[in-house]
């Protein structure tokens, strides 16, 4: 029986090593596909979770505008559409804030020791968080967010023996996820570059159309309307107005307005 058990454990180890090799190859191929950020990151996360034999995981990114953390991709647990409003966290508070401040990975062996962290993340992924492996996502010294993996599954043999708990995350798991976090950062950076390129294309298109309007306009009012419309799109503004100096009155006068506060 002992030999059969040893063979079973060896076979499981070999299978996991083969899967790890194939998954790493797939992740390397995926990082260059920036045209569909959500789909690529979703697949990379799925493979990452499977590599450490965990139940669920989440990528939490920093919103540079609001200074908050928000879950971006969730794998495992319940589907995102069933989880309701996307949770947000303050940047410098709680366990995640501490991890981001220190900038080092952390293994949380017992999430019940941090009830707020456990409850918030359980709500975010749709399953009860028992243990966690947390790794900051960093690029060129800047922290983009944090990758968190939850509830490592038991091995096949442990499950057969009736153990119903979770397995502990190991130093090897942490080392693997740290290396994969670099790949995830590359996915995020590629997507950011792609989105910036798309924004530039739209901006240049609006400027080109405004230039064409200037070249062809015969009347001032339609020309100003076109310029304001294009300017609002480029700046993502709700309103725009043009004021000219009245040389006689020595004061500014409205000559055109557009947007929500046009009147």
PDB file of C-alpha atoms in Angstrom:
ATOM      1  CA  UNK A   1       0.000   0.000   0.000  1.00  0.00           C
ATOM      2  CA  UNK A   2       2.882   2.341   0.826  1.00  0.00           C
ATOM      3  CA  UNK A   3       4.502   1.730  -2.563  1.00  0.00           C
ATOM      4  CA  UNK A   4       1.197   2.360  -4.355  1.00  0.00           C
ATOM      5  CA  UNK A   5       0.796   5.586  -2.407  1.00  0.00           C
ATOM      6  CA  UNK A   6       4.352   6.671  -3.264  1.00  0.00           C
ATOM      7  CA  UNK A   7       3.751   5.925  -6.949  1.00  0.00           C
ATOM      8  CA  UNK A   8       0.493   7.886  -6.872  1.00  0.00           C
ATOM      9  CA  UNK A   9       2.227  10.886  -5.277  1.00  0.00           C
ATOM     10  CA  UNK A  10       5.055  10.673  -7.824  1.00  0.00           C
ATOM     11  CA  UNK A  11       2.596  10.536 -10.735  1.00  0.00           C
ATOM     12  CA  UNK A  12       0.713  13.542  -9.374  1.00  0.00           C
ATOM     13  CA  UNK A  13       3.984  15.463  -9.000  1.00  0.00           C
ATOM     14  CA  UNK A  14       5.025  14.655 -12.578  1.00  0.00           C
ATOM     15  CA  UNK A  15       1.616  15.667 -13.917  1.00  0.00           C
ATOM     16  CA  UNK A  16       1.775  18.979 -12.077  1.00  0.00           C
ATOM     17  CA  UNK A  17       5.297  19.670 -13.373  1.00  0.00           C
ATOM     18  CA  UNK A  18       4.162  18.935 -16.930  1.00  0.00           C
ATOM     19  CA  UNK A  19       1.167  21.217 -16.494  1.00  0.00           C
ATOM     20  CA  UNK A  20       3.394  23.925 -15.010  1.00  0.00           C
ATOM     21  CA  UNK A  21       5.700  23.783 -18.040  1.00  0.00           C
ATOM     22  CA  UNK A  22       2.776  23.959 -20.488  1.00  0.00           C
ATOM     23  CA  UNK A  23       1.095  26.764 -18.534  1.00  0.00           C
ATOM     24  CA  UNK A  24       4.258  28.865 -18.429  1.00  0.00           C
ATOM     25  CA  UNK A  25       4.619  28.465 -22.198  1.00  0.00           C
ATOM     26  CA  UNK A  26       0.996  29.550 -22.681  1.00  0.00           C
ATOM     27  CA  UNK A  27       1.411  32.581 -20.417  1.00  0.00           C
ATOM     28  CA  UNK A  28       4.507  33.658 -22.361  1.00  0.00           C
ATOM     29  CA  UNK A  29       2.479  33.516 -25.585  1.00  0.00           C
ATOM     30  CA  UNK A  30      -0.424  35.446 -24.058  1.00  0.00           C
ATOM     31  CA  UNK A  31       1.477  38.472 -22.786  1.00  0.00           C
ATOM     32  CA  UNK A  32       1.845  39.937 -26.278  1.00  0.00           C
ATOM     33  CA  UNK A  33      -1.907  39.886 -26.999  1.00  0.00           C
ATOM     34  CA  UNK A  34      -2.763  43.362 -25.738  1.00  0.00           C
ATOM     35  CA  UNK A  35      -5.760  43.876 -28.022  1.00  0.00           C
ATOM     36  CA  UNK A  36      -8.082  42.115 -25.562  1.00  0.00           C
ATOM     37  CA  UNK A  37      -6.790  43.008 -22.105  1.00  0.00           C
ATOM     38  CA  UNK A  38      -9.621  41.504 -20.056  1.00  0.00           C
ATOM     39  CA  UNK A  39      -9.550  38.187 -21.919  1.00  0.00           C
ATOM     40  CA  UNK A  40      -5.758  37.856 -21.745  1.00  0.00           C
ATOM     41  CA  UNK A  41      -5.554  38.748 -18.044  1.00  0.00           C
ATOM     42  CA  UNK A  42      -8.457  36.407 -17.332  1.00  0.00           C
ATOM     43  CA  UNK A  43      -6.626  33.500 -18.990  1.00  0.00           C
ATOM     44  CA  UNK A  44      -3.294  34.321 -17.323  1.00  0.00           C
ATOM     45  CA  UNK A  45      -5.017  34.434 -13.931  1.00  0.00           C
ATOM     46  CA  UNK A  46      -6.770  31.113 -14.553  1.00  0.00           C
ATOM     47  CA  UNK A  47      -3.461  29.451 -15.385  1.00  0.00           C
ATOM     48  CA  UNK A  48      -1.746  31.084 -12.394  1.00  0.00           C
ATOM     49  CA  UNK A  49      -4.374  29.751  -9.994  1.00  0.00           C
ATOM     50  CA  UNK A  50      -4.124  26.266 -11.477  1.00  0.00           C
ATOM     51  CA  UNK A  51      -0.332  26.332 -11.227  1.00  0.00           C
ATOM     52  CA  UNK A  52      -0.460  26.569  -7.427  1.00  0.00           C
ATOM     53  CA  UNK A  53      -3.599  24.404  -7.214  1.00  0.00           C
ATOM     54  CA  UNK A  54      -5.705  27.127  -5.582  1.00  0.00           C
ATOM     55  CA  UNK A  55      -9.450  27.788  -5.551  1.00  0.00           C
ATOM     56  CA  UNK A  56      -9.657  31.457  -6.515  1.00  0.00           C
ATOM     57  CA  UNK A  57      -7.732  34.648  -7.124  1.00  0.00           C
ATOM     58  CA  UNK A  58      -8.094  38.315  -7.888  1.00  0.00           C
ATOM     59  CA  UNK A  59      -6.073  41.111  -9.478  1.00  0.00           C
ATOM     60  CA  UNK A  60      -6.604  44.371  -7.593  1.00  0.00           C
ATOM     61  CA  UNK A  61      -5.356  47.524  -9.315  1.00  0.00           C
ATOM     62  CA  UNK A  62      -4.790  51.049  -8.032  1.00  0.00           C
ATOM     63  CA  UNK A  63      -7.059  53.676  -9.541  1.00  0.00           C
ATOM     64  CA  UNK A  64      -4.652  56.594  -9.906  1.00  0.00           C
ATOM     65  CA  UNK A  65      -7.584  59.032 -10.158  1.00  0.00           C
ATOM     66  CA  UNK A  66      -9.433  58.089  -6.956  1.00  0.00           C
ATOM     67  CA  UNK A  67      -6.557  56.613  -4.964  1.00  0.00           C
ATOM     68  CA  UNK A  68      -8.612  53.483  -4.323  1.00  0.00           C
ATOM     69  CA  UNK A  69      -8.078  49.792  -4.961  1.00  0.00           C
ATOM     70  CA  UNK A  70     -10.628  47.931  -7.056  1.00  0.00           C
ATOM     71  CA  UNK A  71     -10.862  44.281  -8.110  1.00  0.00           C
ATOM     72  CA  UNK A  72     -10.191  44.002 -11.821  1.00  0.00           C
ATOM     73  CA  UNK A  73     -10.204  40.312 -12.651  1.00  0.00           C
ATOM     74  CA  UNK A  74     -11.669  37.612 -10.423  1.00  0.00           C
ATOM     75  CA  UNK A  75     -11.217  33.905 -11.120  1.00  0.00           C
ATOM     76  CA  UNK A  76     -12.877  31.149  -9.106  1.00  0.00           C
ATOM     77  CA  UNK A  77     -15.716  31.581  -6.646  1.00  0.00           C
ATOM     78  CA  UNK A  78     -18.935  32.908  -8.174  1.00  0.00           C
ATOM     79  CA  UNK A  79     -19.183  34.665 -11.563  1.00  0.00           C
ATOM     80  CA  UNK A  80     -18.606  38.443 -11.446  1.00  0.00           C
ATOM     81  CA  UNK A  81     -22.157  39.204 -12.629  1.00  0.00           C
ATOM     82  CA  UNK A  82     -23.504  37.472  -9.496  1.00  0.00           C
ATOM     83  CA  UNK A  83     -21.342  39.452  -7.066  1.00  0.00           C
ATOM     84  CA  UNK A  84     -23.087  42.821  -7.375  1.00  0.00           C
ATOM     85  CA  UNK A  85     -21.256  46.137  -7.106  1.00  0.00           C
ATOM     86  CA  UNK A  86     -17.490  45.985  -7.553  1.00  0.00           C
ATOM     87  CA  UNK A  87     -15.813  46.385  -4.130  1.00  0.00           C
ATOM     88  CA  UNK A  88     -13.270  49.152  -3.521  1.00  0.00           C
ATOM     89  CA  UNK A  89     -10.683  49.620  -0.787  1.00  0.00           C
ATOM     90  CA  UNK A  90      -8.699  52.566   0.515  1.00  0.00           C
ATOM     91  CA  UNK A  91      -5.116  52.486  -0.681  1.00  0.00           C
ATOM     92  CA  UNK A  92      -3.346  52.832   2.666  1.00  0.00           C
ATOM     93  CA  UNK A  93      -5.628  50.789   4.923  1.00  0.00           C
ATOM     94  CA  UNK A  94      -5.863  47.183   6.052  1.00  0.00           C
ATOM     95  CA  UNK A  95      -3.848  44.139   5.045  1.00  0.00           C
ATOM     96  CA  UNK A  96      -3.700  45.069   1.361  1.00  0.00           C
ATOM     97  CA  UNK A  97      -2.559  48.587   2.192  1.00  0.00           C
ATOM     98  CA  UNK A  98       0.217  47.166   4.383  1.00  0.00           C
ATOM     99  CA  UNK A  99       1.339  44.774   1.646  1.00  0.00           C
ATOM    100  CA  UNK A 100       1.450  47.591  -0.895  1.00  0.00           C
ATOM    101  CA  UNK A 101       3.306  49.882   1.517  1.00  0.00           C
ATOM    102  CA  UNK A 102       5.966  47.286   2.331  1.00  0.00           C
ATOM    103  CA  UNK A 103       6.094  46.129  -1.281  1.00  0.00           C
ATOM    104  CA  UNK A 104       6.837  42.509  -0.419  1.00  0.00           C
ATOM    105  CA  UNK A 105       4.828  39.287  -0.920  1.00  0.00           C
ATOM    106  CA  UNK A 106       3.054  37.761   2.069  1.00  0.00           C
ATOM    107  CA  UNK A 107       1.448  34.443   2.956  1.00  0.00           C
ATOM    108  CA  UNK A 108      -1.624  34.682   5.182  1.00  0.00           C
ATOM    109  CA  UNK A 109      -1.944  31.211   6.671  1.00  0.00           C
ATOM    110  CA  UNK A 110      -5.166  31.896   8.562  1.00  0.00           C
ATOM    111  CA  UNK A 111      -7.425  34.600   7.133  1.00  0.00           C
ATOM    112  CA  UNK A 112      -9.642  34.469  10.234  1.00  0.00           C
ATOM    113  CA  UNK A 113      -6.898  36.394  12.058  1.00  0.00           C
ATOM    114  CA  UNK A 114      -7.770  39.329   9.780  1.00  0.00           C
ATOM    115  CA  UNK A 115     -11.590  39.290   9.738  1.00  0.00           C
ATOM    116  CA  UNK A 116     -12.050  42.525   7.762  1.00  0.00           C
ATOM    117  CA  UNK A 117      -9.592  41.345   5.094  1.00  0.00           C
ATOM    118  CA  UNK A 118     -11.257  37.907   5.010  1.00  0.00           C
ATOM    119  CA  UNK A 119     -14.804  39.230   4.760  1.00  0.00           C
ATOM    120  CA  UNK A 120     -14.037  41.873   2.124  1.00  0.00           C
ATOM    121  CA  UNK A 121     -12.096  39.478  -0.095  1.00  0.00           C
ATOM    122  CA  UNK A 122     -14.657  36.705   0.387  1.00  0.00           C
ATOM    123  CA  UNK A 123     -17.288  39.115  -0.901  1.00  0.00           C
ATOM    124  CA  UNK A 124     -15.045  40.160  -3.801  1.00  0.00           C
ATOM    125  CA  UNK A 125     -14.438  36.618  -5.074  1.00  0.00           C
ATOM    126  CA  UNK A 126     -17.658  34.951  -3.965  1.00  0.00           C
ATOM    127  CA  UNK A 127     -16.122  32.237  -1.783  1.00  0.00           C
ATOM    128  CA  UNK A 128     -14.906  32.059   1.811  1.00  0.00           C
ATOM    129  CA  UNK A 129     -11.231  33.014   2.005  1.00  0.00           C
ATOM    130  CA  UNK A 130      -9.351  30.655   4.341  1.00  0.00           C
ATOM    131  CA  UNK A 131      -5.730  31.357   3.437  1.00  0.00           C
ATOM    132  CA  UNK A 132      -4.057  33.647   0.927  1.00  0.00           C
ATOM    133  CA  UNK A 133      -0.891  34.378  -0.992  1.00  0.00           C
ATOM    134  CA  UNK A 134      -0.497  38.102  -1.779  1.00  0.00           C
ATOM    135  CA  UNK A 135       2.053  39.559  -4.204  1.00  0.00           C
ATOM    136  CA  UNK A 136       2.438  43.267  -5.117  1.00  0.00           C
ATOM    137  CA  UNK A 137       2.385  44.085  -8.837  1.00  0.00           C
ATOM    138  CA  UNK A 138       5.247  46.482  -9.539  1.00  0.00           C
ATOM    139  CA  UNK A 139       6.738  48.085 -12.628  1.00  0.00           C
ATOM    140  CA  UNK A 140       9.851  50.281 -12.727  1.00  0.00           C
ATOM    141  CA  UNK A 141       9.529  51.007  -9.020  1.00  0.00           C
ATOM    142  CA  UNK A 142       5.837  51.919  -9.273  1.00  0.00           C
ATOM    143  CA  UNK A 143       3.186  49.765  -7.609  1.00  0.00           C
ATOM    144  CA  UNK A 144       0.249  49.004  -9.902  1.00  0.00           C
ATOM    145  CA  UNK A 145      -1.750  46.800  -7.540  1.00  0.00           C
ATOM    146  CA  UNK A 146      -1.697  43.393  -5.894  1.00  0.00           C
ATOM    147  CA  UNK A 147      -2.263  39.788  -6.995  1.00  0.00           C
ATOM    148  CA  UNK A 148      -3.996  37.578  -4.442  1.00  0.00           C
ATOM    149  CA  UNK A 149      -4.481  33.809  -4.599  1.00  0.00           C
ATOM    150  CA  UNK A 150      -6.837  32.071  -2.152  1.00  0.00           C
ATOM    151  CA  UNK A 151      -7.431  28.641  -0.629  1.00  0.00           C
ATOM    152  CA  UNK A 152      -4.773  26.223  -1.828  1.00  0.00           C
ATOM    153  CA  UNK A 153      -6.361  22.858  -2.549  1.00  0.00           C
ATOM    154  CA  UNK A 154      -5.288  19.605  -0.967  1.00  0.00           C
ATOM    155  CA  UNK A 155      -3.375  17.043  -2.985  1.00  0.00           C
ATOM    156  CA  UNK A 156      -5.255  14.084  -4.435  1.00  0.00           C
ATOM    157  CA  UNK A 157      -3.899  11.782  -1.736  1.00  0.00           C
ATOM    158  CA  UNK A 158      -4.895  14.145   1.077  1.00  0.00           C
ATOM    159  CA  UNK A 159      -8.399  14.402  -0.372  1.00  0.00           C
ATOM    160  CA  UNK A 160      -8.664  10.616  -0.588  1.00  0.00           C
ATOM    161  CA  UNK A 161      -7.731  10.368   3.076  1.00  0.00           C
ATOM    162  CA  UNK A 162     -10.717  12.524   3.986  1.00  0.00           C
ATOM    163  CA  UNK A 163      -9.018  15.795   4.862  1.00  0.00           C
ATOM    164  CA  UNK A 164     -11.538  18.601   4.189  1.00  0.00           C
ATOM    165  CA  UNK A 165      -9.340  21.607   4.920  1.00  0.00           C
ATOM    166  CA  UNK A 166      -6.987  23.592   2.707  1.00  0.00           C
ATOM    167  CA  UNK A 167      -3.294  23.068   2.083  1.00  0.00           C
ATOM    168  CA  UNK A 168      -0.781  25.698   3.228  1.00  0.00           C
ATOM    169  CA  UNK A 169       0.862  27.966   0.678  1.00  0.00           C
ATOM    170  CA  UNK A 170       4.605  27.294   0.539  1.00  0.00           C
ATOM    171  CA  UNK A 171       7.743  29.318  -0.117  1.00  0.00           C
ATOM    172  CA  UNK A 172       7.895  27.574  -3.507  1.00  0.00           C
ATOM    173  CA  UNK A 173       4.349  28.784  -4.287  1.00  0.00           C
ATOM    174  CA  UNK A 174       5.365  32.311  -3.327  1.00  0.00           C
ATOM    175  CA  UNK A 175       8.474  32.186  -5.532  1.00  0.00           C
ATOM    176  CA  UNK A 176       6.418  30.943  -8.486  1.00  0.00           C
ATOM    177  CA  UNK A 177       3.706  33.602  -8.083  1.00  0.00           C
ATOM    178  CA  UNK A 178       6.309  36.365  -7.733  1.00  0.00           C
ATOM    179  CA  UNK A 179       7.828  35.307 -11.066  1.00  0.00           C
ATOM    180  CA  UNK A 180       4.373  35.123 -12.670  1.00  0.00           C
ATOM    181  CA  UNK A 181       3.464  38.540 -11.269  1.00  0.00           C
ATOM    182  CA  UNK A 182       6.077  39.970 -13.634  1.00  0.00           C
ATOM    183  CA  UNK A 183       4.217  38.383 -16.555  1.00  0.00           C
ATOM    184  CA  UNK A 184       0.923  39.826 -15.314  1.00  0.00           C
ATOM    185  CA  UNK A 185       2.530  43.270 -15.066  1.00  0.00           C
ATOM    186  CA  UNK A 186       3.606  42.897 -18.699  1.00  0.00           C
ATOM    187  CA  UNK A 187      -0.005  42.132 -19.671  1.00  0.00           C
ATOM    188  CA  UNK A 188      -1.189  45.246 -17.813  1.00  0.00           C
ATOM    189  CA  UNK A 189       1.534  47.426 -19.338  1.00  0.00           C
ATOM    190  CA  UNK A 190       0.827  46.157 -22.856  1.00  0.00           C
ATOM    191  CA  UNK A 191      -2.853  46.933 -22.364  1.00  0.00           C
ATOM    192  CA  UNK A 192      -2.059  50.418 -21.047  1.00  0.00           C
ATOM    193  CA  UNK A 193       0.127  51.109 -24.089  1.00  0.00           C
ATOM    194  CA  UNK A 194      -2.584  49.803 -26.399  1.00  0.00           C
ATOM    195  CA  UNK A 195      -5.240  51.970 -24.732  1.00  0.00           C
ATOM    196  CA  UNK A 196      -2.965  55.026 -24.877  1.00  0.00           C
ATOM    197  CA  UNK A 197      -2.351  54.392 -28.568  1.00  0.00           C
ATOM    198  CA  UNK A 198      -6.087  54.120 -29.182  1.00  0.00           C
ATOM    199  CA  UNK A 199      -6.673  57.368 -27.275  1.00  0.00           C
ATOM    200  CA  UNK A 200      -4.036  59.130 -29.367  1.00  0.00           C
ATOM    201  CA  UNK A 201      -5.686  57.928 -32.575  1.00  0.00           C
ATOM    202  CA  UNK A 202      -9.046  59.355 -31.453  1.00  0.00           C
ATOM    203  CA  UNK A 203      -7.382  62.597 -30.354  1.00  0.00           C
ATOM    204  CA  UNK A 204      -5.581  63.040 -33.679  1.00  0.00           C
ATOM    205  CA  UNK A 205      -8.766  62.245 -35.586  1.00  0.00           C
ATOM    206  CA  UNK A 206     -10.639  64.966 -33.700  1.00  0.00           C
ATOM    207  CA  UNK A 207      -7.842  67.470 -34.266  1.00  0.00           C
ATOM    208  CA  UNK A 208      -7.749  66.613 -37.963  1.00  0.00           C
ATOM    209  CA  UNK A 209     -11.486  67.163 -38.316  1.00  0.00           C
ATOM    210  CA  UNK A 210     -11.220  70.469 -36.461  1.00  0.00           C
ATOM    211  CA  UNK A 211      -8.416  71.552 -38.802  1.00  0.00           C
ATOM    212  CA  UNK A 212     -10.488  70.584 -41.831  1.00  0.00           C
ATOM    213  CA  UNK A 213     -13.377  72.637 -40.456  1.00  0.00           C
ATOM    214  CA  UNK A 214     -11.121  75.657 -40.012  1.00  0.00           C
ATOM    215  CA  UNK A 215      -9.865  75.347 -43.568  1.00  0.00           C
ATOM    216  CA  UNK A 216     -13.332  75.093 -45.077  1.00  0.00           C
ATOM    217  CA  UNK A 217     -15.425  77.312 -42.777  1.00  0.00           C
ATOM    218  CA  UNK A 218     -16.891  80.504 -44.218  1.00  0.00           C
ATOM    219  CA  UNK A 219     -18.684  81.647 -41.053  1.00  0.00           C
ATOM    220  CA  UNK A 220     -17.345  82.075 -37.508  1.00  0.00           C
ATOM    221  CA  UNK A 221     -20.203  80.511 -35.490  1.00  0.00           C
ATOM    222  CA  UNK A 222     -20.235  77.064 -37.183  1.00  0.00           C
ATOM    223  CA  UNK A 223     -16.433  77.031 -37.020  1.00  0.00           C
ATOM    224  CA  UNK A 224     -16.403  77.746 -33.270  1.00  0.00           C
ATOM    225  CA  UNK A 225     -19.078  75.092 -32.685  1.00  0.00           C
ATOM    226  CA  UNK A 226     -16.958  72.497 -34.501  1.00  0.00           C
ATOM    227  CA  UNK A 227     -13.785  73.451 -32.641  1.00  0.00           C
ATOM    228  CA  UNK A 228     -15.557  73.289 -29.264  1.00  0.00           C
ATOM    229  CA  UNK A 229     -17.159  69.942 -30.061  1.00  0.00           C
ATOM    230  CA  UNK A 230     -13.819  68.404 -31.050  1.00  0.00           C
ATOM    231  CA  UNK A 231     -12.034  70.031 -28.137  1.00  0.00           C
ATOM    232  CA  UNK A 232     -14.529  68.584 -25.658  1.00  0.00           C
ATOM    233  CA  UNK A 233     -13.998  65.090 -27.079  1.00  0.00           C
ATOM    234  CA  UNK A 234     -10.214  65.367 -26.889  1.00  0.00           C
ATOM    235  CA  UNK A 235     -10.279  66.691 -23.304  1.00  0.00           C
ATOM    236  CA  UNK A 236     -13.231  64.491 -22.249  1.00  0.00           C
ATOM    237  CA  UNK A 237     -14.966  67.650 -20.981  1.00  0.00           C
ATOM    238  CA  UNK A 238     -18.661  68.320 -20.376  1.00  0.00           C
ATOM    239  CA  UNK A 239     -18.661  71.910 -21.567  1.00  0.00           C
ATOM    240  CA  UNK A 240     -16.675  74.515 -23.442  1.00  0.00           C
ATOM    241  CA  UNK A 241     -16.898  78.249 -24.061  1.00  0.00           C
ATOM    242  CA  UNK A 242     -15.055  80.862 -26.129  1.00  0.00           C
ATOM    243  CA  UNK A 243     -14.499  84.403 -24.860  1.00  0.00           C
ATOM    244  CA  UNK A 244     -12.987  87.224 -26.894  1.00  0.00           C
ATOM    245  CA  UNK A 245     -11.614  90.572 -25.745  1.00  0.00           C
ATOM    246  CA  UNK A 246     -13.796  93.552 -26.620  1.00  0.00           C
ATOM    247  CA  UNK A 247     -11.200  96.244 -27.370  1.00  0.00           C
ATOM    248  CA  UNK A 248     -13.683  99.061 -26.926  1.00  0.00           C
ATOM    249  CA  UNK A 249     -15.174  97.850 -23.647  1.00  0.00           C
ATOM    250  CA  UNK A 250     -11.873  96.366 -22.458  1.00  0.00           C
ATOM    251  CA  UNK A 251     -13.566  93.223 -21.175  1.00  0.00           C
ATOM    252  CA  UNK A 252     -14.212  89.612 -22.138  1.00  0.00           C
ATOM    253  CA  UNK A 253     -17.403  88.685 -23.947  1.00  0.00           C
ATOM    254  CA  UNK A 254     -18.906  85.246 -24.539  1.00  0.00           C
ATOM    255  CA  UNK A 255     -19.104  84.497 -28.255  1.00  0.00           C
ATOM    256  CA  UNK A 256     -19.863  80.760 -28.129  1.00  0.00           C
ATOM    257  CA  UNK A 257     -20.686  77.994 -25.654  1.00  0.00           C
ATOM    258  CA  UNK A 258     -21.315  74.275 -25.910  1.00  0.00           C
ATOM    259  CA  UNK A 259     -22.089  71.371 -23.596  1.00  0.00           C
ATOM    260  CA  UNK A 260     -24.156  70.828 -20.461  1.00  0.00           C
ATOM    261  CA  UNK A 261     -23.974  74.474 -19.326  1.00  0.00           C
ATOM    262  CA  UNK A 262     -24.447  75.976 -22.766  1.00  0.00           C
ATOM    263  CA  UNK A 263     -27.232  78.296 -21.640  1.00  0.00           C
TER     264      UNK A 263
END
